[in-house]
Amino acid sequence: MTPRSGQGGGSALPEGFVWGAATASYQIEGAVHEDGRVPSIWDTFSHTPGKTLNGDTGDVATDHYHRWREDVASMAELGLDAYRFSIAWPRVASGDRRGLDFYSRLVDALLENGIAPYVTLYHWDLPQELEDAGGWPERSTAFRFAEYAAQVARVLGDRVHTWTTLNEPWCSAFLGYAAGVHAPGRTDPAAALAAAHHLNLAHGLASRELRAAAPAAQHSITLNLHHLRGEPEAVRRVDAVANRVFLDPLTGRGYPSDLLEDTAAITDWGFVRDGDEKTIAAPLDTLGVNYYSPTLVRIWDGASPRDHADGHKQGEASPFVGCDDVEFVEQPGPRTAMGWPVDATGLEELLLRLHRDHPGLPLVITENGAAYHDEPTPDGRVHDTDRIAYFNDHIAAMRRAIEDGGVDVRGYFAWSLLDNFEWAYGYDRRFGLIHVDYATGERRWKDSAHWYRRAIGRARRGELP
Ligand code: IFM
């Protein structure tokens, strides 16, 4: 299946370049009690008082489970080549066929509209029963994931263009099990490192199943790579536990020795068994890259007041395990509603770094976008000029990496198609191209959606955004 755009035609973008938008199951679907869906760790976490802003939950979210036809129509109108969405493991774990039927209908509707389905199998909604059995720190979870992957692939098989095993395993492992700010809310650094390994293993085991069931498809994983700047020793430490803990084993290099040394006081890594690293290094057709902003770090002198630009406060559990002496430094300049610095040069530098360190590995930008507190104005429109500027600058940065740096980037997915449940921030932070009125479910194109449609059209004609 070949996505329809990127005809070349004078454009510097490669032939077949894919323009898309992305979402994730728990963030948009709602319908948490329908068609046999079992509870996930995010149901439990969001229903626990104090865990999400305003006590928001994904119970209804954008009601995409019922409004998906309308959402596919918007994607077609936007002119998307591809739609990246995730499958809710809790809809499949139930054994109720209606869960997979939903995705099957969605995939068919996408294909009817010429939109290539990019499926992510895990975007953080672990069935609660698996967390009760130990969760990601427990080895058996990786094997359950591979079984689930095989089950989905049997039904959706080669209708899917790209299979992505995991979305941002760093968040699953370190926000979920070390910092405790994401489900399941544990604060145990040793468990987080075990979780990281079992997520890597889950990817490797599932990749085997997926490639066997869908040999014609593309196979991938998406990482939220931290683009780090600052003092070399601080950069090295964070790079090890945020980037190379995934990148190195996935690309056949095994776990980096400096990571094992930095974390030796936390764990002896005894959970890595013979053969695991070989399993993890399953061939990748593309690497999914999610980028939002750069991170500035330095070694803390232990005396001056400490910067906490990563969001966690003194005395709270940090997701950056083994980096106790690293300080996350505030950066000047504009920020999004998440408080994240707006700096497109970080994307260009990150792409160049990946190209240098992993030559021959094609990249897809599977998420990029910005949250703002958008609301309709009296003219009935949503004038999200900051978001348009963000997209424009980041797409330009990607183009520089491709044109000047020779980086093999095959696609760009805006995060997100719709406003949605932004995890611990609930519905307060809006990332969508399309505004959602959460009281009614009504969708309204923001100016950025109109802009993105025109930008895709221009790119197709070789004029370029
Ligand atoms: O909303 C999230 C998404 O689920 C994963 N990547 C980052 C986005 C913005 O925080």
GROMACS .gro file of C-alpha atoms and ligand atoms in nm:
model
  475
    1MET     CA    1   0.000   0.000   0.000
    2THR     CA    2   0.152   0.329  -0.105
    3PRO     CA    3   0.036   0.650   0.061
    4ARG     CA    4  -0.086   0.894  -0.196
    5SER     CA    5   0.122   1.208  -0.159
    6GLY     CA    6   0.476   1.332  -0.189
    7GLN     CA    7   0.476   1.322  -0.565
    8GLY     CA    8   0.808   1.495  -0.580
    9GLY     CA    9   0.731   1.750  -0.853
   10GLY     CA   10   1.017   1.982  -0.763
   11SER     CA   11   0.971   1.936  -0.390
   12ALA     CA   12   1.286   1.858  -0.198
   13LEU     CA   13   1.089   1.614   0.010
   14PRO     CA   14   1.150   1.253  -0.082
   15GLU     CA   15   0.913   1.066  -0.309
   16GLY     CA   16   0.634   0.912  -0.102
   17PHE     CA   17   0.681   1.148   0.193
   18VAL     CA   18   0.382   1.101   0.425
   19TRP     CA   19   0.181   1.373   0.596
   20GLY     CA   20  -0.027   1.256   0.888
   21ALA     CA   21  -0.183   1.325   1.222
   22ALA     CA   22  -0.172   1.114   1.537
   23THR     CA   23  -0.387   1.020   1.836
   24ALA     CA   24  -0.392   0.752   2.105
   25SER     CA   25  -0.670   0.525   2.229
   26TYR     CA   26  -0.715   0.634   2.592
   27GLN     CA   27  -0.677   0.999   2.498
   28ILE     CA   28  -0.966   1.005   2.250
   29GLU     CA   29  -1.189   0.699   2.260
   30GLY     CA   30  -1.398   0.717   2.578
   31ALA     CA   31  -1.650   0.428   2.589
   32VAL     CA   32  -1.447   0.264   2.862
   33HIS     CA   33  -1.721   0.020   2.957
   34GLU     CA   34  -1.830  -0.076   2.607
   35ASP     CA   35  -1.793  -0.394   2.405
   36GLY     CA   36  -1.626  -0.582   2.687
   37ARG     CA   37  -1.328  -0.346   2.737
   38VAL     CA   38  -1.150  -0.433   3.063
   39PRO     CA   39  -1.003  -0.163   3.293
   40SER     CA   40  -0.658  -0.023   3.218
   41ILE     CA   41  -0.400   0.129   3.449
   42TRP     CA   42  -0.511   0.472   3.325
   43ASP     CA   43  -0.871   0.408   3.434
   44THR     CA   44  -0.744   0.324   3.780
   45PHE     CA   45  -0.493   0.609   3.795
   46SER     CA   46  -0.724   0.881   3.662
   47HIS     CA   47  -0.999   0.773   3.903
   48THR     CA   48  -0.757   0.800   4.196
   49PRO     CA   49  -0.806   1.140   4.364
   50GLY     CA   50  -0.524   1.386   4.306
   51LYS     CA   51  -0.359   1.206   4.015
   52THR     CA   52  -0.492   1.418   3.727
   53LEU     CA   53  -0.568   1.787   3.698
   54ASN     CA   54  -0.931   1.853   3.800
   55GLY     CA   55  -0.977   1.479   3.849
   56ASP     CA   56  -1.023   1.438   3.472
   57THR     CA   57  -1.053   1.085   3.334
   58GLY     CA   58  -1.069   0.928   2.988
   59ASP     CA   59  -1.419   0.790   3.049
   60VAL     CA   60  -1.569   0.998   2.768
   61ALA     CA   61  -1.267   1.182   2.623
   62THR     CA   62  -1.356   1.298   2.270
   63ASP     CA   63  -1.606   1.013   2.228
   64HIS     CA   64  -1.414   0.899   1.921
   65TYR     CA   65  -1.538   0.544   1.977
   66HIS     CA   66  -1.877   0.669   1.859
   67ARG     CA   67  -1.773   0.965   1.643
   68TRP     CA   68  -1.498   0.792   1.446
   69ARG     CA   69  -1.676   0.828   1.112
   70GLU     CA   70  -1.687   1.205   1.153
   71ASP     CA   71  -1.318   1.202   1.251
   72VAL     CA   72  -1.219   0.997   0.946
   73ALA     CA   73  -1.415   1.242   0.728
   74SER     CA   74  -1.207   1.526   0.878
   75MET     CA   75  -0.885   1.338   0.805
   76ALA     CA   76  -0.991   1.297   0.444
   77GLU     CA   77  -1.077   1.666   0.420
   78LEU     CA   78  -0.742   1.757   0.570
   79GLY     CA   79  -0.582   1.554   0.292
   80LEU     CA   80  -0.388   1.327   0.526
   81ASP     CA   81  -0.182   1.048   0.371
   82ALA     CA   82  -0.175   0.857   0.697
   83TYR     CA   83  -0.338   0.838   1.038
   84ARG     CA   84  -0.144   0.715   1.339
   85PHE     CA   85  -0.364   0.575   1.615
   86SER     CA   86  -0.325   0.320   1.890
   87ILE     CA   87  -0.517   0.009   1.975
   88ALA     CA   88  -0.645  -0.025   2.329
   89TRP     CA   89  -0.502  -0.348   2.466
   90PRO     CA   90  -0.793  -0.357   2.718
   91ARG     CA   91  -1.039  -0.392   2.427
   92VAL     CA   92  -0.850  -0.695   2.300
   93ALA     CA   93  -0.757  -0.849   2.637
   94SER     CA   94  -1.125  -0.891   2.711
   95GLY     CA   95  -1.144  -1.158   2.441
   96ASP     CA   96  -1.459  -0.981   2.318
   97ARG     CA   97  -1.433  -0.967   1.940
   98ARG     CA   98  -1.627  -0.639   1.925
   99GLY     CA   99  -1.316  -0.450   2.040
  100LEU     CA  100  -1.109  -0.560   1.742
  101ASP     CA  101  -1.409  -0.519   1.512
  102PHE     CA  102  -1.406  -0.149   1.597
  103TYR     CA  103  -1.047  -0.115   1.474
  104SER     CA  104  -1.120  -0.329   1.173
  105ARG     CA  105  -1.400  -0.093   1.066
  106LEU     CA  106  -1.174   0.206   1.131
  107VAL     CA  107  -0.893   0.060   0.918
  108ASP     CA  108  -1.135  -0.012   0.633
  109ALA     CA  109  -1.274   0.341   0.646
  110LEU     CA  110  -0.922   0.486   0.636
  111LEU     CA  111  -0.829   0.274   0.337
  112GLU     CA  112  -1.150   0.371   0.156
  113ASN     CA  113  -1.037   0.732   0.197
  114GLY     CA  114  -0.683   0.668   0.075
  115ILE     CA  115  -0.538   0.712   0.426
  116ALA     CA  116  -0.270   0.467   0.534
  117PRO     CA  117  -0.324   0.320   0.883
  118TYR     CA  118  -0.019   0.350   1.112
  119VAL     CA  119  -0.106   0.135   1.413
  120THR     CA  120   0.060   0.162   1.753
  121LEU     CA  121  -0.003  -0.139   1.973
  122TYR     CA  122   0.080   0.018   2.307
  123HIS     CA  123   0.025   0.382   2.397
  124TRP     CA  124   0.026   0.333   2.775
  125ASP     CA  125  -0.309   0.165   2.848
  126LEU     CA  126  -0.191  -0.156   3.010
  127PRO     CA  127  -0.477  -0.383   3.121
  128GLN     CA  128  -0.506  -0.339   3.499
  129GLU     CA  129  -0.502  -0.717   3.547
  130LEU     CA  130  -0.147  -0.725   3.406
  131GLU     CA  131  -0.035  -0.449   3.642
  132ASP     CA  132  -0.189  -0.648   3.926
  133ALA     CA  133   0.032  -0.938   3.815
  134GLY     CA  134   0.344  -0.715   3.837
  135GLY     CA  135   0.317  -0.485   3.535
  136TRP     CA  136   0.614  -0.397   3.315
  137PRO     CA  137   0.875  -0.470   3.586
  138GLU     CA  138   0.761  -0.832   3.551
  139ARG     CA  139   0.911  -1.032   3.263
  140SER     CA  140   0.591  -1.218   3.178
  141THR     CA  141   0.426  -0.890   3.067
  142ALA     CA  142   0.657  -0.884   2.763
  143PHE     CA  143   0.530  -1.227   2.658
  144ARG     CA  144   0.165  -1.125   2.712
  145PHE     CA  145   0.233  -0.826   2.487
  146ALA     CA  146   0.369  -1.047   2.208
  147GLU     CA  147   0.057  -1.266   2.230
  148TYR     CA  148  -0.162  -0.958   2.207
  149ALA     CA  149   0.038  -0.831   1.907
  150ALA     CA  150  -0.010  -1.162   1.728
  151GLN     CA  151  -0.381  -1.155   1.803
  152VAL     CA  152  -0.422  -0.806   1.653
  153ALA     CA  153  -0.205  -0.886   1.352
  154ARG     CA  154  -0.418  -1.192   1.274
  155VAL     CA  155  -0.719  -0.964   1.233
  156LEU     CA  156  -0.571  -0.648   1.082
  157GLY     CA  157  -0.278  -0.817   0.907
  158ASP     CA  158  -0.157  -0.646   0.593
  159ARG     CA  159  -0.427  -0.379   0.593
  160VAL     CA  160  -0.196  -0.185   0.824
  161HIS     CA  161   0.081   0.015   0.657
  162THR     CA  162   0.308   0.054   0.960
  163TRP     CA  163   0.305  -0.144   1.285
  164THR     CA  164   0.454   0.040   1.579
  165THR     CA  165   0.499  -0.179   1.882
  166LEU     CA  166   0.536   0.083   2.157
  167ASN     CA  167   0.488   0.455   2.191
  168GLU     CA  168   0.746   0.630   2.409
  169PRO     CA  169   0.853   0.343   2.634
  170TRP     CA  170   1.052   0.600   2.835
  171CYS     CA  171   0.724   0.743   2.962
  172SER     CA  172   0.582   0.399   3.040
  173ALA     CA  173   0.890   0.297   3.236
  174PHE     CA  174   1.013   0.615   3.400
  175LEU     CA  175   0.706   0.838   3.438
  176GLY     CA  176   0.499   0.535   3.535
  177TYR     CA  177   0.733   0.344   3.766
  178ALA     CA  178   1.002   0.595   3.883
  179ALA     CA  179   0.836   0.939   3.901
  180GLY     CA  180   0.487   0.803   3.956
  181VAL     CA  181   0.326   1.089   3.766
  182HIS     CA  182   0.179   0.852   3.508
  183ALA     CA  183  -0.006   0.527   3.562
  184PRO     CA  184   0.049   0.304   3.747
  185GLY     CA  185   0.200   0.571   3.973
  186ARG     CA  186   0.485   0.376   4.132
  187THR     CA  187   0.805   0.542   4.258
  188ASP     CA  188   1.060   0.263   4.247
  189PRO     CA  189   1.371   0.331   4.032
  190ALA     CA  190   1.476  -0.035   4.020
  191ALA     CA  191   1.129  -0.131   3.899
  192ALA     CA  192   1.151   0.143   3.634
  193LEU     CA  193   1.476   0.002   3.494
  194ALA     CA  194   1.329  -0.348   3.489
  195ALA     CA  195   1.023  -0.203   3.315
  196ALA     CA  196   1.245  -0.039   3.051
  197HIS     CA  197   1.411  -0.373   2.978
  198HIS     CA  198   1.082  -0.562   2.960
  199LEU     CA  199   0.937  -0.298   2.728
  200ASN     CA  200   1.241  -0.344   2.502
  201LEU     CA  201   1.194  -0.719   2.521
  202ALA     CA  202   0.822  -0.684   2.449
  203HIS     CA  203   0.910  -0.488   2.137
  204GLY     CA  204   1.149  -0.759   2.017
  205LEU     CA  205   0.911  -1.046   2.088
  206ALA     CA  206   0.615  -0.867   1.930
  207SER     CA  207   0.818  -0.766   1.624
  208ARG     CA  208   0.875  -1.131   1.542
  209GLU     CA  209   0.503  -1.202   1.557
  210LEU     CA  210   0.412  -0.894   1.356
  211ARG     CA  211   0.666  -0.952   1.081
  212ALA     CA  212   0.555  -1.313   1.046
  213ALA     CA  213   0.189  -1.212   1.024
  214ALA     CA  214   0.240  -0.898   0.812
  215PRO     CA  215   0.557  -0.937   0.607
  216ALA     CA  216   0.458  -0.665   0.359
  217ALA     CA  217   0.404  -0.402   0.627
  218GLN     CA  218   0.659  -0.165   0.779
  219HIS     CA  219   0.773  -0.238   1.136
  220SER     CA  220   0.870   0.028   1.383
  221ILE     CA  221   0.885   0.161   1.737
  222THR     CA  222   0.838   0.523   1.848
  223LEU     CA  223   1.069   0.688   2.102
  224ASN     CA  224   1.043   1.029   2.266
  225LEU     CA  225   1.410   1.108   2.234
  226HIS     CA  226   1.537   1.381   2.462
  227HIS     CA  227   1.737   1.638   2.270
  228LEU     CA  228   1.995   1.737   2.529
  229ARG     CA  229   2.215   2.042   2.551
  230GLY     CA  230   2.450   2.159   2.823
  231GLU     CA  231   2.747   2.023   3.018
  232PRO     CA  232   2.885   1.712   2.849
  233GLU     CA  233   2.885   1.495   3.164
  234ALA     CA  234   2.525   1.588   3.245
  235VAL     CA  235   2.425   1.530   2.882
  236ARG     CA  236   2.593   1.189   2.885
  237ARG     CA  237   2.415   1.077   3.201
  238VAL     CA  238   2.067   1.178   3.088
  239ASP     CA  239   2.127   1.054   2.735
  240ALA     CA  240   2.207   0.710   2.876
  241VAL     CA  241   1.889   0.671   3.080
  242ALA     CA  242   1.653   0.859   2.850
  243ASN     CA  243   1.774   0.773   2.498
  244ARG     CA  244   2.041   0.507   2.473
  245VAL     CA  245   1.862   0.270   2.715
  246PHE     CA  246   1.627   0.215   2.421
  247LEU     CA  247   1.821   0.320   2.111
  248ASP     CA  248   2.127   0.104   2.173
  249PRO     CA  249   1.964  -0.234   2.235
  250LEU     CA  250   1.705  -0.170   1.962
  251THR     CA  251   1.982  -0.115   1.708
  252GLY     CA  252   2.188  -0.416   1.813
  253ARG     CA  253   2.441  -0.247   2.041
  254GLY     CA  254   2.314  -0.389   2.368
  255TYR     CA  255   2.282  -0.182   2.683
  256PRO     CA  256   2.546   0.094   2.712
  257SER     CA  257   2.812   0.022   2.972
  258ASP     CA  258   2.794   0.376   3.116
  259LEU     CA  259   2.423   0.327   3.184
  260LEU     CA  260   2.495   0.005   3.374
  261GLU     CA  261   2.762   0.186   3.576
  262ASP     CA  262   2.549   0.495   3.647
  263THR     CA  263   2.266   0.277   3.777
  264ALA     CA  264   2.474   0.010   3.955
  265ALA     CA  265   2.361   0.132   4.297
  266ILE     CA  266   1.998   0.084   4.194
  267THR     CA  267   2.005  -0.253   4.019
  268ASP     CA  268   2.248  -0.517   3.896
  269TRP     CA  269   2.044  -0.556   3.575
  270GLY     CA  270   1.997  -0.923   3.659
  271PHE     CA  271   1.665  -0.910   3.474
  272VAL     CA  272   1.855  -0.910   3.139
  273ARG     CA  273   1.883  -1.275   3.038
  274ASP     CA  274   2.101  -1.440   2.775
  275GLY     CA  275   1.953  -1.382   2.433
  276ASP     CA  276   1.735  -1.087   2.535
  277GLU     CA  277   1.949  -0.826   2.360
  278LYS     CA  278   1.941  -1.031   2.040
  279THR     CA  279   1.560  -1.050   2.060
  280ILE     CA  280   1.534  -0.675   2.120
  281ALA     CA  281   1.745  -0.600   1.811
  282ALA     CA  282   1.469  -0.713   1.575
  283PRO     CA  283   1.505  -0.542   1.235
  284LEU     CA  284   1.344  -0.198   1.219
  285ASP     CA  285   1.212  -0.057   0.891
  286THR     CA  286   1.176   0.289   1.042
  287LEU     CA  287   1.228   0.456   1.377
  288GLY     CA  288   0.946   0.679   1.501
  289VAL     CA  289   1.070   1.003   1.657
  290ASN     CA  290   0.852   1.220   1.882
  291TYR     CA  291   0.992   1.567   1.939
  292TYR     CA  292   0.848   1.864   2.130
  293SER     CA  293   1.136   2.063   2.285
  294PRO     CA  294   1.503   2.048   2.387
  295THR     CA  295   1.632   1.990   2.740
  296LEU     CA  296   1.917   2.185   2.903
  297VAL     CA  297   2.120   2.012   3.175
  298ARG     CA  298   2.423   2.066   3.397
  299ILE     CA  299   2.580   1.898   3.696
  300TRP     CA  300   2.434   2.044   4.016
  301ASP     CA  301   2.693   2.186   4.255
  302GLY     CA  302   2.490   2.058   4.549
  303ALA     CA  303   2.466   2.403   4.711
  304SER     CA  304   2.294   2.660   4.487
  305PRO     CA  305   1.915   2.658   4.461
  306ARG     CA  306   1.837   2.383   4.216
  307ASP     CA  307   1.658   2.435   3.882
  308HIS     CA  308   1.380   2.189   3.811
  309ALA     CA  309   1.289   2.261   3.453
  310ASP     CA  310   1.195   1.894   3.406
  311GLY     CA  311   0.895   1.959   3.628
  312HIS     CA  312   0.975   1.744   3.931
  313LYS     CA  313   1.043   1.927   4.254
  314GLN     CA  314   1.315   1.882   4.515
  315GLY     CA  315   1.237   1.577   4.724
  316GLU     CA  316   0.997   1.430   4.467
  317ALA     CA  317   1.082   1.114   4.277
  318SER     CA  318   1.261   1.188   3.949
  319PRO     CA  319   1.207   0.998   3.626
  320PHE     CA  320   1.579   1.038   3.548
  321VAL     CA  321   1.707   0.753   3.761
  322GLY     CA  322   2.078   0.752   3.832
  323CYS     CA  323   2.097   1.126   3.755
  324ASP     CA  324   2.065   1.266   4.106
  325ASP     CA  325   2.347   1.511   4.045
  326VAL     CA  326   2.197   1.646   3.723
  327GLU     CA  327   2.011   1.975   3.720
  328PHE     CA  328   1.747   2.055   3.457
  329VAL     CA  329   1.791   2.419   3.367
  330GLU     CA  330   1.520   2.667   3.269
  331GLN     CA  331   1.557   2.789   2.912
  332PRO     CA  332   1.472   3.140   2.797
  333GLY     CA  333   1.222   3.212   2.521
  334PRO     CA  334   0.863   3.127   2.436
  335ARG     CA  335   0.683   2.827   2.587
  336THR     CA  336   0.373   2.628   2.515
  337ALA     CA  337   0.092   2.577   2.766
  338MET     CA  338   0.284   2.270   2.886
  339GLY     CA  339   0.566   2.506   2.987
  340TRP     CA  340   0.784   2.345   2.720
  341PRO     CA  341   1.031   2.572   2.536
  342VAL     CA  342   0.957   2.634   2.169
  343ASP     CA  343   1.277   2.565   1.978
  344ALA     CA  344   1.266   2.405   1.635
  345THR     CA  345   1.645   2.391   1.601
  346GLY     CA  346   1.633   2.106   1.853
  347LEU     CA  347   1.441   1.893   1.603
  348GLU     CA  348   1.696   1.955   1.331
  349GLU     CA  349   1.984   1.871   1.567
  350LEU     CA  350   1.811   1.557   1.692
  351LEU     CA  351   1.751   1.430   1.339
  352LEU     CA  352   2.114   1.499   1.248
  353ARG     CA  353   2.234   1.315   1.558
  354LEU     CA  354   2.022   1.009   1.476
  355HIS     CA  355   2.148   1.013   1.118
  356ARG     CA  356   2.507   1.030   1.241
  357ASP     CA  357   2.473   0.765   1.514
  358HIS     CA  358   2.244   0.529   1.325
  359PRO     CA  359   2.315   0.569   0.955
  360GLY     CA  360   2.079   0.379   0.730
  361LEU     CA  361   1.789   0.385   0.977
  362PRO     CA  362   1.496   0.571   0.815
  363LEU     CA  363   1.311   0.808   1.045
  364VAL     CA  364   0.948   0.915   1.070
  365ILE     CA  365   0.844   1.208   1.289
  366THR     CA  366   0.554   1.034   1.456
  367GLU     CA  367   0.461   1.326   1.686
  368ASN     CA  368   0.530   1.698   1.690
  369GLY     CA  369   0.301   1.971   1.812
  370ALA     CA  370   0.217   2.224   2.079
  371ALA     CA  371  -0.046   2.275   2.350
  372TYR     CA  372  -0.220   2.607   2.398
  373HIS     CA  373  -0.534   2.711   2.584
  374ASP     CA  374  -0.740   2.748   2.266
  375GLU     CA  375  -1.100   2.858   2.278
  376PRO     CA  376  -1.337   2.973   2.003
  377THR     CA  377  -1.368   3.351   1.961
  378PRO     CA  378  -1.699   3.530   1.888
  379ASP     CA  379  -1.644   3.480   1.513
  380GLY     CA  380  -1.676   3.106   1.582
  381ARG     CA  381  -1.315   3.036   1.486
  382VAL     CA  382  -1.014   2.924   1.687
  383HIS     CA  383  -0.722   3.150   1.597
  384ASP     CA  384  -0.428   2.937   1.709
  385THR     CA  385  -0.154   3.139   1.544
  386ASP     CA  386   0.111   3.015   1.792
  387ARG     CA  387   0.045   2.657   1.690
  388ILE     CA  388   0.069   2.744   1.319
  389ALA     CA  389   0.406   2.913   1.384
  390TYR     CA  390   0.520   2.607   1.581
  391PHE     CA  391   0.429   2.366   1.301
  392ASN     CA  392   0.573   2.591   1.034
  393ASP     CA  393   0.907   2.628   1.211
  394HIS     CA  394   0.939   2.259   1.296
  395ILE     CA  395   0.852   2.149   0.944
  396ALA     CA  396   1.116   2.394   0.815
  397ALA     CA  397   1.367   2.244   1.061
  398MET     CA  398   1.284   1.895   0.939
  399ARG     CA  399   1.333   2.010   0.581
  400ARG     CA  400   1.676   2.152   0.663
  401ALA     CA  401   1.776   1.818   0.815
  402ILE     CA  402   1.661   1.640   0.499
  403GLU     CA  403   1.799   1.884   0.243
  404ASP     CA  404   2.119   2.003   0.405
  405GLY     CA  405   2.191   1.711   0.635
  406GLY     CA  406   2.084   1.426   0.407
  407VAL     CA  407   1.868   1.275   0.682
  408ASP     CA  408   1.625   1.007   0.562
  409VAL     CA  409   1.293   1.131   0.705
  410ARG     CA  410   0.991   0.961   0.551
  411GLY     CA  411   0.697   1.131   0.717
  412TYR     CA  412   0.563   1.390   0.957
  413PHE     CA  413   0.267   1.341   1.193
  414ALA     CA  414   0.112   1.635   1.372
  415TRP     CA  415   0.021   1.576   1.734
  416SER     CA  416  -0.269   1.577   1.752
  417LEU     CA  417  -0.567   1.539   1.522
  418LEU     CA  418  -0.803   1.638   1.804
  419ASP     CA  419  -0.783   1.802   2.143
  420ASN     CA  420  -0.775   1.515   2.389
  421PHE     CA  421  -0.702   1.380   2.737
  422GLU     CA  422  -0.349   1.502   2.808
  423TRP     CA  423  -0.273   1.241   3.076
  424ALA     CA  424  -0.199   1.398   3.417
  425TYR     CA  425  -0.302   1.738   3.274
  426GLY     CA  426  -0.648   1.614   3.182
  427TYR     CA  427  -0.840   1.831   2.937
  428ASP     CA  428  -0.665   2.152   3.035
  429ARG     CA  429  -0.397   2.141   2.765
  430ARG     CA  430  -0.515   2.137   2.404
  431PHE     CA  431  -0.288   1.990   2.136
  432GLY     CA  432  -0.544   1.940   1.858
  433LEU     CA  433  -0.568   2.069   1.505
  434ILE     CA  434  -0.938   2.028   1.572
  435HIS     CA  435  -1.100   2.183   1.879
  436VAL     CA  436  -1.329   1.962   2.087
  437ASP     CA  437  -1.607   2.102   2.303
  438TYR     CA  438  -1.592   1.846   2.582
  439ALA     CA  439  -1.945   1.923   2.700
  440THR     CA  440  -2.103   1.836   2.366
  441GLY     CA  441  -1.831   1.651   2.175
  442GLU     CA  442  -1.863   1.907   1.895
  443ARG     CA  443  -1.558   1.936   1.668
  444ARG     CA  444  -1.440   2.264   1.517
  445TRP     CA  445  -1.141   2.312   1.289
  446LYS     CA  446  -0.885   2.549   1.435
  447ASP     CA  447  -0.698   2.784   1.202
  448SER     CA  448  -0.406   2.538   1.227
  449ALA     CA  449  -0.619   2.265   1.069
  450HIS     CA  450  -0.695   2.489   0.772
  451TRP     CA  451  -0.326   2.580   0.758
  452TYR     CA  452  -0.216   2.214   0.771
  453ARG     CA  453  -0.454   2.122   0.487
  454ARG     CA  454  -0.307   2.400   0.272
  455ALA     CA  455   0.050   2.307   0.375
  456ILE     CA  456  -0.003   1.946   0.272
  457GLY     CA  457  -0.151   2.063  -0.059
  458ARG     CA  458   0.146   2.291  -0.121
  459ALA     CA  459   0.393   2.017  -0.032
  460ARG     CA  460   0.223   1.786  -0.280
  461ARG     CA  461   0.260   2.043  -0.553
  462GLY     CA  462   0.626   2.080  -0.464
  463GLU     CA  463   0.574   2.434  -0.333
  464LEU     CA  464   0.621   2.352   0.027
  465PRO     CA  465   0.511   2.490   0.356
  466IFM     O1  466  -0.016   1.354   2.453
  466IFM     C1  467   0.114   1.303   2.451
  466IFM     C2  468   0.119   1.172   2.378
  466IFM     O2  469   0.031   1.080   2.435
  466IFM     C3  470   0.257   1.115   2.380
  466IFM     N1  471   0.354   1.209   2.337
  466IFM     C4  472   0.350   1.342   2.393
  466IFM     C5  473   0.210   1.398   2.384
  466IFM     C6  474   0.205   1.539   2.445
  466IFM     O3  475   0.239   1.535   2.579
   0.00000   0.00000   0.00000
